[in-house]
Coordinates of C-alpha atoms and ligand atoms in Angstrom, one line a residue:
M7 CA 74.7 139.9 295.4
T8 CA 72.1 140.8 298.0
A9 CA 70.4 143.7 296.4
T10 CA 67.0 144.4 297.9
T11 CA 64.1 146.4 296.6
V12 CA 62.0 147.6 299.4
P13 CA 63.4 147.3 302.9
A14 CA 62.8 150.4 304.8
T15 CA 65.5 152.0 307.0
S16 CA 65.2 150.4 310.4
A17 CA 65.9 151.6 313.9
P18 CA 69.3 151.7 315.7
G19 CA 70.0 148.3 317.2
T20 CA 68.1 146.9 314.2
T21 CA 64.8 146.4 316.1
V22 CA 61.8 148.2 314.9
P23 CA 59.0 147.5 317.4
E24 CA 56.0 148.6 315.4
A25 CA 54.9 148.7 311.8
P26 CA 55.6 152.0 310.1
V27 CA 53.1 154.8 310.5
L28 CA 53.9 156.3 307.1
E29 CA 55.8 154.8 304.2
A30 CA 56.9 155.7 300.7
V31 CA 57.3 152.5 298.7
D32 CA 59.3 152.7 295.5
V33 CA 57.9 156.2 294.9
T34 CA 58.7 158.1 291.7
K35 CA 57.6 161.6 290.8
H36 CA 58.2 163.1 287.4
F37 CA 57.1 166.7 286.4
A38 CA 56.4 167.6 282.8
V39 CA 57.9 171.0 281.9
R40 CA 58.1 173.1 278.8
S41 CA 61.0 175.4 278.0
A42 CA 60.7 179.0 276.8
V43 CA 60.8 177.8 273.2
G44 CA 58.2 175.2 273.8
A45 CA 60.3 172.1 274.0
R46 CA 58.9 169.4 276.4
S47 CA 60.9 167.6 278.9
V48 CA 60.6 165.7 282.2
V49 CA 62.1 166.5 285.5
R50 CA 62.9 163.3 287.3
A51 CA 62.5 164.8 290.8
V52 CA 62.3 161.5 292.8
E53 CA 62.9 158.0 291.6
G54 CA 62.6 154.8 293.6
G55 CA 62.1 156.5 296.9
T56 CA 61.5 154.1 299.8
L57 CA 61.3 155.3 303.3
A58 CA 59.5 154.3 306.5
L59 CA 58.6 156.5 309.5
H60 CA 57.9 154.9 312.9
R61 CA 56.1 156.1 316.0
G62 CA 58.4 158.0 318.3
R63 CA 61.4 158.0 315.9
V64 CA 63.1 160.6 313.8
V65 CA 64.4 159.9 310.3
A66 CA 66.6 162.6 308.7
L67 CA 66.5 163.0 305.0
V68 CA 69.7 164.6 304.1
G69 CA 71.0 166.0 300.8
E70 CA 71.8 169.2 298.9
S71 CA 69.3 171.6 297.3
G72 CA 67.7 170.0 294.3
S73 CA 68.1 166.4 295.5
G74 CA 64.4 165.8 295.7
K75 CA 63.9 166.0 299.5
T76 CA 61.1 168.6 299.4
T77 CA 59.3 166.7 296.6
L78 CA 59.4 163.6 298.7
A79 CA 58.0 165.5 301.7
R80 CA 55.2 166.8 299.5
L81 CA 54.5 163.3 298.2
L82 CA 54.3 162.1 301.8
A83 CA 52.1 165.0 302.8
G84 CA 49.6 164.2 300.0
F85 CA 50.2 167.5 298.1
Y86 CA 51.5 165.5 295.1
A87 CA 50.3 162.3 293.6
P88 CA 53.2 159.8 292.9
T89 CA 53.9 159.1 289.2
S90 CA 54.4 155.5 290.3
G91 CA 54.8 153.7 293.6
E92 CA 52.7 154.0 296.7
I93 CA 52.3 156.1 299.9
R94 CA 50.9 154.0 302.8
L95 CA 49.5 155.4 306.0
E96 CA 49.4 152.6 308.7
G97 CA 49.7 150.0 306.0
T98 CA 46.9 151.3 303.9
P99 CA 47.6 152.8 300.5
V100 CA 46.6 156.4 300.3
R101 CA 43.7 157.0 298.0
R102 CA 43.0 160.2 296.1
R103 CA 39.7 161.5 294.9
R104 CA 39.9 164.0 292.0
G105 CA 43.6 164.3 292.6
R106 CA 43.2 165.0 296.4
V107 CA 43.7 163.0 299.5
E108 CA 40.9 163.1 302.1
R109 CA 40.9 165.8 304.7
G110 CA 41.6 163.2 307.4
Y111 CA 44.9 162.5 305.8
H112 CA 46.1 166.1 306.4
R113 CA 45.0 165.7 310.0
D114 CA 47.3 162.7 310.5
V115 CA 50.2 163.9 308.4
Q116 CA 51.3 167.5 308.9
L117 CA 54.0 169.3 307.0
I118 CA 56.1 172.1 308.5
F119 CA 57.6 174.4 306.0
Q120 CA 61.0 176.1 305.9
D121 CA 59.6 179.7 306.1
P122 CA 57.5 180.2 309.2
F123 CA 56.4 183.7 308.0
G124 CA 55.0 182.3 304.7
S125 CA 53.2 179.6 306.6
L126 CA 51.1 181.9 308.8
N127 CA 48.3 184.2 307.7
P128 CA 49.9 187.6 308.3
L129 CA 46.5 189.3 308.5
H130 CA 45.5 187.3 311.6
R131 CA 46.7 187.1 315.1
V132 CA 48.3 184.0 316.6
R133 CA 45.0 183.1 318.2
H134 CA 43.2 183.0 314.8
N135 CA 46.0 181.0 313.2
L136 CA 45.6 178.3 315.9
E137 CA 41.8 178.3 316.2
R138 CA 41.4 177.7 312.5
P139 CA 42.6 174.1 312.4
L140 CA 40.8 173.4 315.7
R141 CA 37.5 174.5 314.2
L142 CA 38.2 172.7 310.9
H143 CA 39.2 169.3 312.3
H144 CA 37.7 169.1 315.8
A145 CA 34.3 169.5 317.4
V146 CA 35.4 172.2 319.8
R147 CA 32.5 173.2 322.0
G148 CA 32.3 176.9 322.5
R149 CA 34.6 179.8 323.2
A150 CA 35.9 178.6 326.5
E151 CA 37.2 175.3 325.0
L152 CA 38.8 177.1 322.1
D153 CA 40.6 179.4 324.5
R154 CA 41.8 176.4 326.6
R155 CA 43.1 174.5 323.5
V156 CA 44.9 177.6 322.2
R157 CA 46.5 178.1 325.6
E158 CA 47.6 174.4 325.8
L159 CA 49.1 174.6 322.3
L160 CA 51.2 177.7 323.1
E161 CA 52.4 176.2 326.4
R162 CA 53.4 173.0 324.6
V163 CA 55.7 174.9 322.3
A164 CA 57.0 177.0 325.2
L165 CA 55.5 180.3 324.1
T166 CA 54.8 181.5 327.6
P167 CA 53.4 183.5 329.3
V168 CA 50.6 182.8 326.7
E169 CA 49.1 186.3 327.1
Q170 CA 52.4 187.7 325.7
Y171 CA 51.9 186.0 322.3
V172 CA 48.3 185.0 321.7
D173 CA 47.2 188.3 320.4
K174 CA 50.2 189.2 318.4
F175 CA 50.4 189.3 314.6
P176 CA 53.1 187.1 312.9
H177 CA 55.2 190.1 312.0
E178 CA 55.4 191.0 315.7
L179 CA 57.2 187.7 316.5
S180 CA 60.8 186.6 316.0
G181 CA 61.6 183.9 313.5
G182 CA 61.9 181.3 316.2
Q183 CA 58.6 182.3 317.8
R184 CA 56.9 182.2 314.5
Q185 CA 58.2 178.7 313.9
R186 CA 56.9 177.6 317.3
V187 CA 53.5 178.9 316.3
V188 CA 53.7 176.9 313.1
I189 CA 54.5 173.8 315.1
A190 CA 51.7 174.5 317.6
R191 CA 49.3 174.8 314.6
A192 CA 50.5 171.5 313.3
L193 CA 49.9 169.9 316.8
A194 CA 46.4 171.4 316.9
V195 CA 45.1 168.5 314.8
E196 CA 46.9 165.8 316.9
P197 CA 48.9 164.4 314.0
K198 CA 50.6 161.0 313.9
V199 CA 53.4 162.3 311.6
L200 CA 55.3 165.5 311.4
L201 CA 57.2 166.3 308.2
G202 CA 59.7 169.1 308.9
D203 CA 61.1 170.5 305.6
E204 CA 64.2 172.3 306.7
P205 CA 62.3 173.7 309.7
I206 CA 65.4 175.4 311.3
S207 CA 67.3 176.6 308.2
M208 CA 65.8 180.1 308.2
L209 CA 66.1 180.6 311.9
D210 CA 68.9 182.4 313.6
V211 CA 71.8 180.0 314.5
S212 CA 71.3 180.8 318.2
I213 CA 67.8 179.4 318.3
R214 CA 68.2 176.3 316.1
L215 CA 69.2 174.1 319.0
E216 CA 66.1 175.2 321.0
M217 CA 64.0 174.2 318.0
L218 CA 65.6 170.8 317.6
N219 CA 65.1 170.2 321.3
L220 CA 61.4 171.1 321.0
L221 CA 61.0 168.6 318.1
D222 CA 62.8 166.0 320.1
R223 CA 60.5 166.6 323.1
L224 CA 57.4 166.3 320.9
R225 CA 58.4 163.0 319.4
S226 CA 59.1 161.5 322.8
E227 CA 56.1 163.0 324.6
D228 CA 53.5 162.4 321.8
G229 CA 55.1 159.5 320.0
L230 CA 55.1 161.4 316.8
A231 CA 56.8 159.9 313.8
L232 CA 59.1 162.6 312.5
L233 CA 60.8 163.2 309.2
Y234 CA 63.5 165.9 309.5
I235 CA 64.6 167.2 306.1
T236 CA 67.9 169.0 306.1
H237 CA 71.0 169.8 304.0
D238 CA 73.0 169.8 307.2
I239 CA 74.2 166.5 308.5
A240 CA 75.3 168.0 311.8
S241 CA 71.8 168.8 312.9
A242 CA 70.6 165.4 311.6
R243 CA 73.2 163.8 313.8
Y244 CA 71.9 165.8 316.8
L245 CA 68.2 165.0 316.3
C246 CA 67.6 161.8 314.4
D247 CA 67.7 158.0 314.9
D248 CA 68.2 157.1 311.2
I249 CA 69.6 158.9 308.2
V250 CA 68.6 158.5 304.6
V251 CA 70.8 160.4 302.1
M252 CA 69.4 161.7 298.8
Y253 CA 71.3 162.6 295.7
A254 CA 69.9 163.8 292.4
G255 CA 66.4 162.4 293.1
E256 CA 67.6 159.0 294.4
M257 CA 68.2 157.6 297.8
V258 CA 71.8 156.5 298.0
E259 CA 72.4 155.3 301.5
G260 CA 70.5 154.8 304.8
G261 CA 70.7 153.3 308.2
P262 CA 71.2 154.1 311.9
K263 CA 72.8 157.5 312.2
E264 CA 75.8 156.6 314.3
Q265 CA 76.9 154.0 311.7
V266 CA 76.1 156.1 308.7
I267 CA 78.1 159.0 310.1
A268 CA 81.0 157.0 311.6
A269 CA 81.5 154.8 308.5
P270 CA 79.6 156.1 305.4
Q271 CA 79.3 153.5 302.7
H272 CA 78.5 155.8 299.8
P273 CA 81.1 158.3 298.6
Y274 CA 78.5 161.1 298.5
T275 CA 77.6 160.5 302.2
R276 CA 81.2 160.6 303.0
L277 CA 81.5 164.0 301.2
L278 CA 78.6 165.3 303.3
V279 CA 80.1 164.0 306.6
E280 CA 83.6 165.4 305.8
S281 CA 82.1 168.8 305.0
S282 CA 80.3 168.9 308.4
P283 CA 81.8 170.1 311.7
D284 CA 82.6 167.2 314.0
P285 CA 81.8 167.8 317.7
G286 CA 84.5 165.3 318.5
R287 CA 87.2 167.3 316.7
G288 CA 88.1 169.8 319.4
A289 CA 86.2 172.3 321.4
R290 CA 83.6 174.1 319.3
D291 CA 80.8 176.3 320.0
R292 CA 77.7 174.0 319.9
E293 CA 76.0 176.4 317.6
A294 CA 78.7 176.0 315.1
L295 CA 77.4 172.5 314.6
F296 CA 74.6 174.0 312.5
D297 CA 76.7 176.1 310.2
A298 CA 77.6 173.4 307.7
D299 CA 76.1 173.7 304.3
A300 CA 75.9 170.9 301.9
D301 CA 75.1 173.4 299.2
S302 CA 78.8 174.4 299.2
L303 CA 79.7 171.0 297.7
G304 CA 79.0 172.1 294.2
E305 CA 76.2 172.0 291.7
P306 CA 74.0 168.9 291.6
P307 CA 73.3 167.4 288.2
S308 CA 70.3 168.2 286.1
L309 CA 67.2 166.2 286.9
I310 CA 66.0 166.6 283.3
D311 CA 69.0 164.9 281.9
P312 CA 70.7 163.1 284.8
P313 CA 74.1 161.3 284.3
A314 CA 73.7 157.7 283.0
G315 CA 74.6 154.9 285.4
C316 CA 75.3 156.1 288.9
R317 CA 74.2 159.8 289.0
F318 CA 77.1 160.6 291.3
H319 CA 79.8 159.3 289.0
P320 CA 80.9 162.7 287.5
R321 CA 81.8 163.8 291.1
C322 CA 82.9 160.5 292.5
P323 CA 86.6 159.7 293.3
F324 CA 85.8 156.0 293.1
A325 CA 84.0 155.9 289.8
M326 CA 84.6 152.8 287.7
D327 CA 83.5 151.9 284.2
V328 CA 80.4 150.1 285.4
C329 CA 79.4 153.3 287.3
R330 CA 79.1 155.3 284.0
T331 CA 76.7 152.9 282.4
Q332 CA 74.7 150.9 285.0
A333 CA 72.7 152.3 287.9
P334 CA 73.8 150.5 291.1
P335 CA 71.1 148.4 292.9
R336 CA 70.1 149.0 296.5
T337 CA 72.2 146.6 298.4
D338 CA 71.4 145.4 302.0
L339 CA 74.5 145.8 304.1
G340 CA 73.1 144.3 307.3
G341 CA 72.1 145.9 310.6
G342 CA 69.5 148.1 308.9
R343 CA 72.1 149.6 306.6
W344 CA 71.9 149.8 302.8
A345 CA 73.7 151.6 300.0
R346 CA 73.3 152.1 296.3
C347 CA 76.8 151.9 295.1
W348 CA 78.9 149.5 292.9
L349 CA 81.5 149.4 295.7
H350 CA 79.1 147.1 297.6
P351 CA 78.1 144.4 295.1
E352 CA 78.5 141.7 297.7
G353 CA 76.4 143.4 300.3
R354 CA 79.3 144.0 302.7
A355 CA 80.1 147.2 304.5
G356 CA 83.7 148.4 304.4
E357 CA 86.0 151.3 305.0
L358 CA 85.7 154.1 302.4
D359 CA 89.3 155.0 301.7
R360 CA 90.2 157.2 298.8
P361 CA 91.8 155.4 295.9
G362 CA 95.5 155.2 296.4
T363 CA 95.5 155.2 300.2
D364 CA 96.2 152.3 302.5
A365 CA 92.9 150.7 303.1
G366 CA 93.9 148.8 306.2
T367 CA 93.6 145.1 307.0
D368 CA 89.8 144.7 307.1
A369 CA 88.6 147.2 304.7
G370 CA 86.1 145.0 302.9
P371 CA 84.8 145.3 299.4
V372 CA 85.1 149.1 299.2
A373 CA 88.8 149.2 299.6
E374 CA 89.2 146.2 297.3
H375 CA 87.3 148.0 294.5
A376 CA 89.1 151.2 295.2
T377 CA 92.5 149.4 295.0
D378 CA 91.5 147.6 291.7
R379 CA 90.6 150.9 290.2
T380 CA 93.8 152.6 291.3
T381 CA 95.8 149.8 289.9
Q382 CA 94.0 150.0 286.5
E383 CA 94.6 153.8 286.4
N384 CA 98.3 153.4 287.1
Q385 CA 98.8 150.9 284.3
Ligands
LIG12 FE1 81.0 156.2 293.0 FE2 80.5 154.2 291.4 FE3 79.6 154.2 293.9 FE4 78.5 155.8 292.1 S1 78.4 153.6 292.1 S2 79.1 156.3 294.2 S3 80.3 156.4 290.9 S4 81.7 154.1 293.2

């Protein structure tokens, strides 16, 4: 077995030129909760989360609602302290004083929220919303320089002519324009990392593509490291370099996007891919790419009392006895790919064929296990 503990997802083509800008290393986050009748319990929101973000690259974190994606984003943004594990910025563990990270951390790592309206101060004009971070984090000298910086920021997110937007209140803008202002505000502090928590999901379908193109341009022009959180594998396919899939608080598969989507090695990933429109399957409106909804796949398990063994086993068509009792290790599959599934104990990738189907001639360990299981069930 070649189970590994901490290799981060690597780049397509397997070469990662630089050390990660931001890393989560075996990070766990538990929340203590109390029920209406006073009973205490623990929400296991994230367990064993390991992820690396590199300069100029986009990692998509994909999974349904309640899978722990937003909690991981907040851990990376410094809003939550990990229960265990470590967040590292440029190789240095992030320190907290009285529960808070230093202000400089928030300059380097910016989080973009799902709801652009809730992210902006509704009582202030666009100008004020952009000037505030400039004043807080930069020594901006005088009114003229502030005006120049605000103008530059609006131009960078294509809100032009600037005069048309700079003195508007957030409620006077469209959803897409508001999200552009939110992104401009994040850029004001010249971050190294942008964490986008479902940044397009509340936008009209017609402008989602524009927003993804904007994010793509910013990562290539500024060399930003970008985490793109989504429940929609189609938009992840459009924007990202690597994909990491989360299920019930755990990361279950990761690797270069083309390989993960073309040949998913975890049954949950395959479910996500199959539920997503495929641009190669006939002529579709491009915008339809972004209509897939992983939340339609059914309810995720409780994070207070998750299933024993593999958390996906109650929904998995491949589940074996071992899946119900033992959590699968993270297994390196080569080429930057990994999976957490008992179908890969030997560390080989294979074809995910449903039990009972012809797995082909070079299907690898996945088909072998699936065939074993089908044979057992038929006896
Ligand atoms: Fe399915 Fe077992 Fe793999 Fe979990 S470990 S995804 S139950 S085959």
